[in-house]
Every structure is written in C-alpha cells, then in structure tokens.
Coordinates of C-alpha atoms in Angstrom, one line a residue:
M1 CA -53.9 162.6 72.3
K2 CA -51.3 160.0 71.2
V3 CA -47.7 160.6 72.3
I4 CA -45.5 160.4 69.1
A5 CA -42.3 161.4 71.0
A6 CA -41.3 160.5 74.5
Y7 CA -41.1 163.3 77.0
D8 CA -41.2 164.1 80.7
D9 CA -43.8 166.3 82.3
T10 CA -44.7 167.5 85.8
D11 CA -48.1 166.7 87.3
A12 CA -50.2 168.8 89.7
E13 CA -48.3 167.5 92.7
G14 CA -44.9 168.4 91.2
K15 CA -43.8 164.9 90.4
T16 CA -42.1 164.1 87.1
V17 CA -44.1 161.8 84.9
H18 CA -42.6 160.0 81.9
H19 CA -44.8 159.6 78.8
P20 CA -43.5 156.9 76.4
I21 CA -44.2 156.8 72.6
G22 CA -47.6 155.4 71.8
E23 CA -49.3 156.4 75.1
E24 CA -52.8 157.8 74.7
L25 CA -53.8 160.8 76.8
F26 CA -57.3 162.1 77.5
I27 CA -57.2 165.7 78.6
T28 CA -60.3 167.1 80.3
G29 CA -61.1 170.4 82.0
N30 CA -60.6 168.7 85.4
D31 CA -56.9 168.0 84.6
Q32 CA -56.0 171.0 82.4
M33 CA -58.3 174.0 82.0
I34 CA -56.4 175.3 78.9
Y35 CA -54.5 173.0 76.6
Y36 CA -51.4 174.2 74.8
P37 CA -50.4 171.9 71.8
R38 CA -47.1 170.1 72.1
P39 CA -45.0 168.7 69.3
E40 CA -44.9 165.4 71.1
H41 CA -48.8 165.1 70.8
A42 CA -50.9 164.0 67.9
M43 CA -54.6 164.5 68.1
I44 CA -56.7 161.4 67.5
Q45 CA -59.8 162.2 65.4
Y46 CA -63.1 160.3 65.8
D47 CA -65.3 160.8 62.8
G48 CA -63.6 164.1 61.9
K49 CA -64.0 165.5 65.4
Y50 CA -61.3 166.0 68.1
M51 CA -63.4 167.3 71.0
H52 CA -65.4 164.9 73.1
H53 CA -68.6 166.2 74.8
A54 CA -70.3 165.0 77.9
I55 CA -73.4 162.9 77.5
A56 CA -76.5 164.4 79.1
I57 CA -78.3 161.6 81.1
P58 CA -81.6 162.8 82.5
E59 CA -83.1 161.6 85.7
G60 CA -84.7 158.1 85.3
E61 CA -82.4 157.2 82.4
G62 CA -79.0 155.7 82.0
R63 CA -76.2 154.6 79.6
Y64 CA -74.3 151.4 79.1
I65 CA -70.6 152.0 79.3
L66 CA -68.2 149.3 77.9
N67 CA -64.6 149.1 79.2
R68 CA -62.9 148.0 76.0
L69 CA -59.9 146.7 77.9
T70 CA -61.8 144.3 80.3
G71 CA -65.0 143.9 78.4
E72 CA -67.1 144.8 81.5
I73 CA -70.3 146.8 80.8
T74 CA -71.6 149.0 83.6
T75 CA -74.7 151.1 83.9
V76 CA -74.5 154.9 84.6
T77 CA -77.7 156.4 85.8
G78 CA -78.8 160.1 85.7
P79 CA -79.2 162.9 86.4
K80 CA -75.6 163.4 85.3
M81 CA -73.4 164.9 82.7
Y82 CA -71.1 161.9 81.9
L83 CA -67.9 162.3 79.9
P84 CA -66.7 158.8 78.9
D85 CA -62.9 158.3 78.5
P86 CA -62.4 157.4 74.8
R87 CA -59.3 155.4 75.6
T88 CA -61.1 152.9 77.7
E89 CA -64.8 153.6 77.7
V90 CA -67.3 153.3 74.9
V91 CA -71.0 154.0 75.1
V92 CA -72.8 150.9 74.2
K93 CA -76.3 150.6 72.8
R94 CA -78.2 147.4 73.6
K95 CA -80.0 145.6 70.8
L96 CA -83.2 143.8 71.9
T97 CA -84.4 140.7 70.2
A98 CA -87.8 140.5 68.6
K99 CA -89.1 138.4 71.5
E100 CA -87.7 140.8 74.1
C101 CA -89.3 143.7 72.3
R102 CA -92.7 141.9 72.4
L103 CA -92.2 141.1 76.1
F104 CA -90.8 144.4 77.3
Y105 CA -92.9 146.7 75.2
P106 CA -96.1 144.7 74.2
G107 CA -97.9 146.2 71.2
N108 CA -95.1 148.7 70.4
N109 CA -94.1 148.1 66.8
E110 CA -91.8 151.1 66.7
V111 CA -89.4 149.5 69.2
L112 CA -89.5 146.3 67.1
A113 CA -88.7 148.1 63.9
Y114 CA -85.9 150.1 65.5
N115 CA -84.1 147.1 67.0
D116 CA -84.5 145.1 63.7
A117 CA -82.6 148.0 61.9
L118 CA -80.0 148.2 64.7
T119 CA -77.5 145.6 63.3
E120 CA -73.8 145.5 62.9
R121 CA -74.0 145.1 59.1
T122 CA -76.3 148.1 58.7
T123 CA -74.0 150.3 60.9
E124 CA -70.8 149.4 59.0
K125 CA -72.6 150.0 55.7
N126 CA -73.7 153.5 56.9
T127 CA -70.1 154.2 58.1
R128 CA -68.5 153.3 54.8
K129 CA -71.0 155.5 53.0
G130 CA -69.9 158.5 55.2
Q131 CA -73.2 158.8 57.0
T132 CA -71.4 159.6 60.2
N133 CA -73.7 162.4 61.4
S134 CA -76.3 159.9 62.5
T135 CA -76.8 159.7 66.2
D136 CA -76.8 155.9 65.8
V137 CA -73.1 155.9 64.8
I138 CA -71.2 158.7 66.6
N139 CA -69.8 158.0 70.0
N140 CA -71.4 154.5 70.1
A141 CA -70.1 151.0 69.9
Y142 CA -72.5 148.3 68.7
A143 CA -73.3 144.7 69.7
T144 CA -70.7 142.6 67.9
S145 CA -68.7 139.5 68.5
N146 CA -65.4 141.2 67.3
Q147 CA -64.7 144.3 69.3
A148 CA -61.5 145.0 67.5
D149 CA -63.3 145.4 64.2
T150 CA -65.8 147.7 65.8
L151 CA -63.2 149.9 67.3
A152 CA -61.4 150.0 63.9
I153 CA -64.4 151.8 62.5
F154 CA -63.9 154.7 64.8
E155 CA -60.1 155.0 64.2
A156 CA -60.2 154.5 60.5
N157 CA -60.0 158.2 59.6
A158 CA -57.6 159.3 62.5
N159 CA -55.1 162.0 61.5
I160 CA -53.2 164.9 63.0
S161 CA -54.6 168.4 62.7
R162 CA -55.1 171.5 64.7
G163 CA -58.0 173.8 64.9
V164 CA -57.3 177.5 64.3
S165 CA -60.9 178.9 64.5
Y166 CA -63.4 179.3 67.3
T167 CA -66.1 176.7 67.5
K168 CA -69.4 178.0 68.6
P169 CA -71.2 176.2 71.4
R170 CA -73.6 173.6 70.0
T171 CA -77.3 173.7 70.7
I172 CA -78.6 170.2 71.3
T173 CA -82.0 168.6 71.5
L174 CA -82.1 165.6 73.9
D175 CA -83.8 162.7 72.2
T176 CA -82.7 159.7 74.3
K177 CA -85.6 157.5 73.6
Y178 CA -83.5 154.7 72.0
D179 CA -80.0 155.8 73.0
G180 CA -79.9 155.0 76.7
V181 CA -80.5 152.1 79.0
V182 CA -83.4 149.8 78.5
A183 CA -86.1 151.2 80.8
I184 CA -89.1 149.2 82.0
N185 CA -92.2 151.1 83.2
V186 CA -94.0 149.0 85.7
W187 CA -97.6 150.1 86.0
T188 CA -99.7 150.2 89.2
G189 CA -100.9 146.7 90.2
Y190 CA -98.2 144.9 88.1
A191 CA -94.9 143.3 88.9
I192 CA -91.9 142.1 86.9
N193 CA -89.1 139.6 87.6
V194 CA -85.7 140.9 86.7
T195 CA -83.0 138.3 86.2
S196 CA -79.4 138.5 85.2
K197 CA -76.9 136.1 83.7
T198 CA -75.1 135.9 87.0
G199 CA -78.1 134.3 88.7
K200 CA -79.5 137.3 90.5
R201 CA -83.2 138.1 90.5
E202 CA -85.4 140.9 91.7
V203 CA -89.2 141.2 91.8
V204 CA -90.2 144.8 91.1
V205 CA -93.7 146.1 91.9
G206 CA -95.2 149.1 90.3
P207 CA -95.6 152.0 89.9
T208 CA -92.0 152.5 89.2
T209 CA -89.4 152.6 86.4
R210 CA -86.7 149.9 86.4
L211 CA -83.5 150.4 84.4
L212 CA -82.0 147.1 83.2
D213 CA -78.3 146.4 83.3
Y214 CA -76.7 145.1 80.2
D215 CA -76.9 141.5 81.3
E216 CA -80.4 141.8 82.8
T217 CA -83.6 140.7 81.2
L218 CA -87.2 139.9 82.3
E219 CA -88.5 136.5 83.0
Y220 CA -91.7 135.9 81.1
M221 CA -94.7 133.7 81.6
E222 CA -96.9 131.7 79.3
L223 CA -100.5 132.1 80.4
S224 CA -103.5 130.1 79.2
T225 CA -106.3 131.9 77.3
G226 CA -109.8 131.1 76.1
R227 CA -112.7 129.4 77.9
P228 CA -112.2 126.8 79.2
K229 CA -108.6 127.6 80.0
N230 CA -106.2 125.4 78.0
T231 CA -102.7 125.5 76.5
D232 CA -103.7 125.8 72.8
H233 CA -103.1 129.5 72.7
L234 CA -100.6 130.8 75.3
L235 CA -100.1 134.5 76.1
E236 CA -96.4 135.4 76.6
T237 CA -96.0 138.3 79.0
A238 CA -93.4 139.5 81.5
Y239 CA -95.9 141.6 83.5
L240 CA -97.7 139.9 86.3
R241 CA -101.0 141.4 87.5
V242 CA -100.7 141.3 91.3
E243 CA -103.8 143.2 92.3
N244 CA -107.4 142.8 91.3
N245 CA -106.6 140.1 88.7
K246 CA -109.7 138.9 86.9
I247 CA -109.8 135.4 85.3
S248 CA -112.8 133.8 83.8
D249 CA -113.3 130.1 83.1
L250 CA -115.9 127.6 81.8
I251 CA -116.2 124.5 84.0
N252 CA -118.0 121.3 83.0
V253 CA -119.2 119.1 85.9
Q254 CA -121.5 116.2 86.4
T255 CA -124.0 115.9 89.3
Q256 CA -124.9 112.8 91.4
D257 CA -127.6 111.8 89.0
F258 CA -125.3 112.0 85.9
V259 CA -126.4 115.3 84.5
D260 CA -123.8 117.5 82.8
V261 CA -123.7 121.1 84.0
Q262 CA -121.6 123.9 82.5
I263 CA -120.6 126.7 84.9
K264 CA -119.2 130.0 83.7
V265 CA -117.3 131.8 86.5
S266 CA -115.1 134.8 87.0
Y267 CA -112.4 134.7 89.7
C268 CA -110.8 137.8 91.4
L269 CA -107.4 137.1 92.8
D270 CA -104.4 138.9 94.4
F271 CA -100.8 138.0 94.9
L272 CA -99.8 138.6 98.5
E273 CA -96.9 140.9 99.3
D274 CA -95.4 138.5 101.9
Y275 CA -94.9 135.8 99.2
K276 CA -93.3 138.1 96.6
D277 CA -90.4 135.9 96.0
K278 CA -92.7 133.0 94.9
W279 CA -94.9 135.0 92.5
F280 CA -93.1 133.7 89.4
S281 CA -92.6 130.2 90.7
V282 CA -95.6 128.9 88.7
E283 CA -95.1 129.7 85.0
N284 CA -98.7 129.3 84.0
Y285 CA -100.6 130.4 87.1
V286 CA -103.9 130.8 85.2
K287 CA -104.0 127.1 84.2
Y288 CA -102.7 126.0 87.6
M289 CA -105.5 127.8 89.4
C290 CA -108.3 126.9 87.0
D291 CA -107.3 123.2 87.0
R292 CA -107.3 123.2 90.7
Q293 CA -110.7 124.9 91.0
R294 CA -112.1 122.7 88.3
S295 CA -111.1 119.5 90.0
L296 CA -112.6 120.6 93.3
L297 CA -115.8 121.7 91.8
K298 CA -116.2 118.4 89.9
R299 CA -115.7 116.5 93.1
E300 CA -118.2 118.7 94.9
A301 CA -120.8 118.4 92.2
K302 CA -120.9 114.6 92.6
K303 CA -122.3 115.1 96.1
H304 CA -125.5 116.9 94.8
T305 CA -128.5 116.1 92.7
I306 CA -129.2 118.2 89.7
E307 CA -132.2 119.9 91.4
D308 CA -130.1 120.7 94.5
F309 CA -127.1 121.8 92.5
Y310 CA -129.2 123.9 90.1
S311 CA -130.9 125.7 92.9
N312 CA -127.8 126.4 95.0
A313 CA -125.1 126.6 92.4
T314 CA -123.8 130.0 93.5
D315 CA -123.4 129.0 97.1
I316 CA -121.8 125.7 96.2
V317 CA -119.3 127.3 93.8
R318 CA -118.4 130.0 96.3
K319 CA -117.8 127.6 99.1
V320 CA -115.5 125.5 97.0
A321 CA -113.7 128.2 95.1
L322 CA -113.1 130.3 98.2
A323 CA -112.6 127.4 100.6
L324 CA -115.4 128.7 102.9
P325 CA -116.3 126.7 106.0
E326 CA -119.3 124.4 105.8
T327 CA -121.0 125.4 109.0
D328 CA -121.1 128.6 111.2
S329 CA -119.2 126.9 114.0
E330 CA -116.4 126.1 111.6
A331 CA -116.5 129.6 110.4
E332 CA -116.0 130.9 114.0
T333 CA -113.1 128.6 114.8
A334 CA -111.4 128.5 111.4
E335 CA -108.5 130.9 110.7
P336 CA -107.3 131.7 107.1
A337 CA -103.8 130.4 106.4
C338 CA -102.7 133.7 105.0
G339 CA -104.7 136.0 107.2
R340 CA -107.4 136.7 104.5
Q341 CA -110.5 134.9 103.6
G342 CA -110.3 132.9 100.3
R343 CA -108.5 130.0 98.7
F344 CA -104.8 130.4 99.0
F345 CA -102.1 128.9 96.8
P346 CA -98.8 128.8 98.8
E347 CA -96.9 127.7 95.7
N348 CA -96.9 131.3 94.3
G349 CA -98.6 133.4 97.0
M350 CA -101.9 133.6 95.0
L351 CA -105.2 134.2 96.8
V352 CA -108.6 133.8 95.2
H353 CA -110.7 136.2 97.4
D354 CA -113.9 136.4 95.3
V355 CA -115.8 134.4 92.6
E356 CA -118.8 135.3 90.5
V357 CA -121.1 132.7 88.9
L358 CA -122.0 134.2 85.5
S359 CA -124.2 131.4 84.3
I360 CA -125.3 127.8 84.8
G361 CA -126.0 125.7 81.7
V362 CA -127.4 122.1 81.5
E363 CA -128.6 119.8 78.6
A364 CA -131.7 120.9 76.7
N365 CA -133.9 118.0 77.8
V366 CA -132.8 118.3 81.4
A367 CA -133.3 122.1 81.2
R368 CA -136.9 121.6 80.0
I369 CA -137.6 119.1 82.8
L370 CA -136.1 121.5 85.3
E371 CA -138.0 124.4 83.9
A372 CA -141.3 122.4 84.0
H373 CA -140.5 121.2 87.5
Q374 CA -139.6 124.7 88.6
T375 CA -142.8 126.1 87.0
E376 CA -144.9 123.5 88.8
M377 CA -143.0 124.1 92.1
I378 CA -143.4 127.8 91.6
Q379 CA -147.1 127.5 91.1
K380 CA -147.6 125.3 94.1
T381 CA -145.3 127.5 96.1
L382 CA -147.4 130.5 95.1
E383 CA -150.6 128.7 96.1
L384 CA -149.1 127.6 99.4
S385 CA -147.8 131.1 99.9
D386 CA -151.3 132.5 99.2
A387 CA -153.0 130.1 101.6
T388 CA -150.3 130.7 104.2
R389 CA -150.7 134.4 103.8
K390 CA -154.5 134.1 104.3
M391 CA -154.0 132.0 107.4
E392 CA -151.4 134.4 108.6
V393 CA -153.8 137.3 108.0
V394 CA -156.6 135.6 110.0
T395 CA -154.3 134.5 112.7
Q396 CA -152.8 138.0 112.9
L397 CA -156.3 139.6 113.0
A398 CA -157.4 137.2 115.8
A399 CA -154.1 137.9 117.6
Y400 CA -154.5 141.6 117.2
E401 CA -158.1 141.5 118.4
K402 CA -157.0 139.5 121.4
Q403 CA -154.2 141.9 122.1
E404 CA -156.6 144.8 121.7
N405 CA -159.0 143.3 124.3
E406 CA -156.1 142.5 126.6
L407 CA -154.8 146.0 126.2
K408 CA -158.3 147.5 126.9
H409 CA -158.7 145.3 130.0
Q410 CA -155.2 146.3 131.2
N411 CA -156.0 149.9 130.5
D412 CA -159.2 149.7 132.6
L413 CA -157.4 148.0 135.4
Y414 CA -154.7 150.5 135.2
A415 CA -157.2 153.4 135.2
L416 CA -159.1 151.9 138.2
E417 CA -155.8 151.3 140.0
L418 CA -154.8 154.9 139.3
K419 CA -158.2 156.2 140.6
T420 CA -157.9 154.1 143.8
T421 CA -154.4 155.3 144.2
L422 CA -155.5 158.9 143.6
E423 CA -158.3 158.7 146.2
T424 CA -156.0 157.0 148.7
E425 CA -153.4 159.7 148.1
K426 CA -156.1 162.4 148.5
M427 CA -157.4 161.0 151.8
K428 CA -153.9 160.6 153.0
A429 CA -153.1 164.1 152.1
A430 CA -156.3 165.4 153.8
N431 CA -155.5 163.5 157.0
E432 CA -152.0 164.8 156.9
L433 CA -153.2 168.3 156.3
A434 CA -155.7 168.1 159.2
A435 CA -153.1 166.7 161.5
K436 CA -150.8 169.4 160.5
K437 CA -153.4 172.1 161.0
R438 CA -154.3 170.7 164.5
T439 CA -150.6 170.7 165.3
E440 CA -150.3 174.2 164.1
E441 CA -153.3 175.4 166.2
E442 CA -152.0 173.7 169.3
A443 CA -148.6 175.3 168.7
V444 CA -150.3 178.7 168.3
K445 CA -152.2 178.3 171.5
Q446 CA -149.2 177.1 173.4
A447 CA -147.3 180.0 171.9
E448 CA -150.0 182.4 173.1
A449 CA -149.9 180.9 176.6
D450 CA -146.2 181.1 176.7
M451 CA -146.4 184.7 175.4
Q452 CA -148.9 185.6 178.1
K453 CA -146.6 184.4 180.7
I454 CA -143.8 186.4 179.1
L455 CA -146.0 189.5 178.9
D456 CA -147.0 189.2 182.5
T457 CA -143.4 188.9 183.5
I458 CA -142.6 191.8 181.3
Q459 CA -145.5 193.9 182.8
S460 CA -144.5 193.1 186.4
A461 CA -140.9 194.0 185.6
K462 CA -142.1 197.2 183.9
L463 CA -144.2 198.2 186.9
A464 CA -141.4 197.5 189.3
R465 CA -139.1 199.4 187.1
N466 CA -141.5 202.4 186.9
K467 CA -142.0 202.4 190.6
A468 CA -138.3 202.3 191.1
E469 CA -137.9 205.1 188.7
D470 CA -140.6 207.1 190.5
D471 CA -139.1 206.5 193.9
A472 CA -135.7 207.5 192.6
K473 CA -137.2 210.6 191.0
I474 CA -139.0 211.6 194.2
A475 CA -135.8 211.1 196.2
T476 CA -133.9 213.1 193.7
E477 CA -136.5 215.9 193.7
K478 CA -136.4 216.0 197.5
E479 CA -132.6 216.2 197.4
L480 CA -132.8 218.9 194.8
A481 CA -135.4 220.8 196.8
A482 CA -133.2 220.6 199.9
I483 CA -130.2 221.7 197.9
E484 CA -132.3 224.6 196.4
K485 CA -133.5 225.7 199.8
T486 CA -130.1 225.5 201.2
R487 CA -128.8 227.6 198.2
Q488 CA -131.6 230.2 198.6
D489 CA -131.0 230.5 202.3
A490 CA -127.3 231.0 201.6
Y491 CA -128.2 233.5 198.9
A492 CA -130.6 235.4 201.1
A493 CA -128.0 235.6 203.8
T494 CA -125.4 236.7 201.4
V495 CA -127.7 239.4 200.0
A496 CA -128.6 240.6 203.5
D497 CA -124.9 240.8 204.4
I498 CA -124.3 242.7 201.2
M499 CA -127.2 245.1 201.8
K500 CA -125.9 245.7 205.3
S501 CA -122.4 246.5 204.0
I502 CA -123.6 249.1 201.4
S503 CA -123.4 252.8 202.6
P504 CA -125.1 255.9 201.2
D505 CA -121.9 257.2 199.8
L506 CA -121.3 253.9 197.9
I507 CA -124.7 254.1 196.5
A508 CA -124.1 257.7 195.4
A509 CA -120.8 256.8 193.9
L510 CA -122.3 253.8 192.0
T511 CA -125.1 256.0 190.8
S512 CA -122.7 258.7 189.7
K513 CA -120.5 256.2 187.9
S514 CA -123.5 254.8 186.1
N515 CA -124.7 258.2 185.2
A516 CA -121.3 259.1 184.0
D517 CA -121.1 256.1 181.7
M518 CA -124.6 256.9 180.4
L519 CA -123.7 260.5 180.0
A520 CA -120.6 259.7 178.0
T521 CA -122.7 257.6 175.6
V522 CA -125.3 260.4 175.3
S523 CA -122.7 263.1 174.9
E524 CA -121.0 261.1 172.1
S525 CA -124.3 260.8 170.4
M526 CA -125.4 264.5 171.0
S527 CA -122.1 266.1 170.1
P528 CA -122.9 266.5 166.4
Y529 CA -126.2 268.1 167.4
A530 CA -124.5 270.6 169.8
I531 CA -121.9 271.5 167.2
A532 CA -124.7 272.1 164.7
N533 CA -126.5 274.5 167.1
G534 CA -123.4 276.3 168.2
E535 CA -123.8 275.2 171.8
S536 CA -121.6 273.3 174.3
V537 CA -122.3 269.7 174.8
S538 CA -123.1 270.1 178.5
D539 CA -125.7 272.8 177.8
T540 CA -127.3 270.7 175.0
V541 CA -127.4 267.6 177.2
N542 CA -128.9 269.5 180.2
R543 CA -131.5 271.1 177.9
L544 CA -132.4 267.9 176.3
M545 CA -132.5 265.9 179.6
R546 CA -134.5 268.4 181.4
G547 CA -137.3 266.8 183.3
T548 CA -135.6 263.3 183.3
S549 CA -133.5 261.6 185.8
L550 CA -130.4 262.7 184.0
E551 CA -131.2 266.4 184.4
G552 CA -128.3 268.1 186.2
I553 CA -126.1 265.0 185.8
L554 CA -123.3 267.0 184.4
D555 CA -123.2 269.2 187.4
G556 CA -123.2 266.2 189.7
I557 CA -120.3 264.6 187.8
A558 CA -118.4 267.9 188.0
A559 CA -118.9 268.0 191.7
Y560 CA -117.9 264.4 192.0
K561 CA -114.7 265.0 190.2
T562 CA -114.0 268.1 192.2
E563 CA -114.4 266.1 195.4
D564 CA -112.0 263.5 194.0

C-alpha cells in the first residue's frame, strides 16, 4: 500500500503512529488478519497482481534475497515458507557464466543453455511484450548494473484498484530447479573449495549438498592429462578426488649402461583429512606428483644396469614411488611422516599409497638381446634346475634311507629297553607281591595267636562267670528252699490251729449254708419243671434228688431256719 493522504493510526500496543504521504506499507496476516480498505491507501500493483504469496523453499534449497535499499544479498535456506517484503526485499536469481556452468555442473548442457538465455535484455524484451506470466519474470529481480531500471519494470503498470470477487486458492507445482540458490552436490570421495569475494574459504567433503551464497564460487584446478602427463591439454575442474584417486603416467628413464626404458605406471593416492586446508594449495597436483616421481625414478634408474633394472623393475619402481625403506632394519625403525606407508607430499596433503607397474618397454634391438639372453639364461637355469633336482632327489633318498635305518635302530633299542624295563617291573612286582604275601601271612598268624590269647581269656572269664552264676543259683535255691520250708511249716501250723478251732456245729452250719446255696440254684432251675407238673418246688427237688447227697436237704434247711 502507498499512503496518498497523511493519517494517524493506532498500533497493537495502543500507540499513535503517523503515516505521512508517500509511505509504503506492507500488510501481512501477522500484522492484520483482515484488511479494510482506507481512502488514504492506494494499492500498488505488481504485474497486475496485488497480493503477494510466500515462496515455498524446500529443505536443501534456498533463495537469494536482495535488500534494494542497501544492496546486500542474503541467502534464505529451507524448509521455509518465506514472504519477502516488496518494499525492501526482492528475490534475486543468480546468473552463472559459461565457465561456472562447466565447472559447477560438468557435462550439463541444460544449465549452460538456461543461463545463456537468462540475460537482462531478454527479460526486458519479454516484459515489454506482456509475457509476465513466466516464472522467470514474476517476483524476481535480475542481474543488472542499474537496479533502478530493473525496479521500474515492476512498477511500470502500478495503479489503484480494488478486488470485489473472491479469488480461489491457487494450486501450484514446485519446480525450483533454476529458481533458487545455486546448489552444489558433492559426491562421495570428492571435495570442493568454496571461496567468497570477502576472502573466506571452506573445503567441503562429500557426500553433501552445499548451497552457495550470492558472492561465493568454487575454486577450480587445471589438471594435466594424457601420457606422459603434460600441460598441452589441461582439464578444468572444481571437484577434487580425495579418496582412491587413480593417475596413470608414462615415464622414460635411462639405465646405467645408457639404455632407454619406458615405464607405464598407475598411482593410487589419497588426500589426508588432517591436511584438508592444503588440498587446493597445488593447482595442478597431477603434474606436480608425476614430475616428482619421474625425477626420482630417473635418478634411481642410473644406479642399475639394464639387466638388473629389467628383472627387478617392479620392486625398484615401488620402492621409489612409495618411499619404501631399502633394508629390513630401516623398515623396522622408520616411521611414516603422516602415519601411513607411502610417499607423502606435505605441500597439499597428498599420499601415494600404492603403485602398479603396467608395462616395461625398451628399444627393439636391446629387447632382442635381452630376450635372447633371457632365453639362454632360462635354458641354463632349467638345466641347472634339473640337475639340482636330480641331486636333491638322490640326496633326499640317501638321507631318507639313513633316517629310516636310524629310526629302525632306535625302534629296536627302544623295544629292547621297553622289554628290559617290563621284565624288571615284573620282577619287582613279583618280589613286592611275595613280600606282601609273607607280611600278610605273618600278620594272620600273629592275629591268630593274639586271638587265641583273647579266646583263652574269654573262656576263663566265661567259666568263672558260669561258676559264679551256679554258686549264686545254688545259694538262691537254698534260700528259697529254706523260705519254702518255713512257709510250709507256718502253713501247717496255721491249718492245724484252724482245724482245732472248727466245731461240729460250724461244720454243720457251713454244710447247710453250702447246701442252701446249691439248692437255691437247683430250685431256680427246677421251678419251671415243677410248675409244669403241678407240684411244689420242694417236692420236685426231693424227688429228683432222691438217692443223692441233696436228698432231704430242704427238710434240713427248714430245720436250720426254725432253729435260727
């Protein structure tokens, strides 16, 4: 909004705010959820549109935002819904040069074509033609030396109007491939050197994605190509291979006997993490490393004859290229400068940790001589090897026969020794067994003698005990007999006294009493019989007891009761 008439308003805190003529206002949902048009406001139109929508910035992407008052360009990264302030902020699109396109995106012709078409003249031409629906024009400012002319394009058609109909929400498709911040994808095993116009630099190691600020670019290198490595055809690249970097080279050396030798090698090198700040210190590290290795190999080749060098080329090249110790003692005491085995270049932190000798080439005439010499040497070596093997076979057979006889003799001696030892052990065991048996027999006899003594003692004790028991028994029987005699005498005397004290009347009374008891029992038993015969009990008893000792007993009892 542009203020066309001065007025006073109250802010959210209740303070009075004065808005002069010509002031521009940007009203968002954060400040005022619902906008009511005022006569003091005129809507500023951008390309026929009044409403400004937020920019969707996905994660891993960004936008360049230009402050048109200060000229400062900042980078806003996602994920974010960013609403630029049209009064002070303009979304800027960065145009890459053709060289930057080749360095940042090697082999990508689409990026090169897009940036070639992204020019100020083309943009203004499209704007004058009314092609304002293009995403390359709306809500973007372009690289230009005159910012005022660029902003005039956006305000050329500004007018005052009010919308009276509802605008449906727009459905958008995010295609931010060329609209956002320049993004560099650093692959695994690669690194880039990001530099800015303020002098700052940062080495970024992949895998990662690096968003470049507006003033940032990538430092590039020019690497030697071909074999042997030279500067005739340089490869421009901004990506440094820091892991498992393979470089091949062709080296021409001369031996001690002035024979030219051509060596084809393949180096494997890494850039150490501890020296990351020095990785880009050497612009053409390929030529630097190959020249250094070539110089060392040429000097080493002068120490060897062609025969020696041709036979041991691989070992010689590896020792020189990897800075290996000459002897085993040096290998035990030497410590690598960087902690890893190989030739280290402290200038840029480069370590050659392996080398492969692909081929060895010499002059044709020298090659024929070497081949003939090698053929002759091989033939003689084979003959010597054959003779040596025959001698070795005979020697080994004699040695084996000797060893066999020695083993047989040793086995016989060992068997005899074992037999002697066995007989000795048997004799010793028999003697020990006999001695043990005699000891046991003596022990048995001694035990029997001791037992006999014990038995005699036990028998004597037993006899004495039996005699003592018999004596005690006899004494007891005598005492019992005396006691029995005394008792019988006393009993006899008592019976005699009793018999003397019994009178005839007592005997008669006892007899009557006994008969009465017996008669009562008999009467009780005979009463049913008497009743059955119609007799008295006394008559029945007298009749039945006639001729027995109970005959007339009832009469006696009656007399006895009468007397009582």
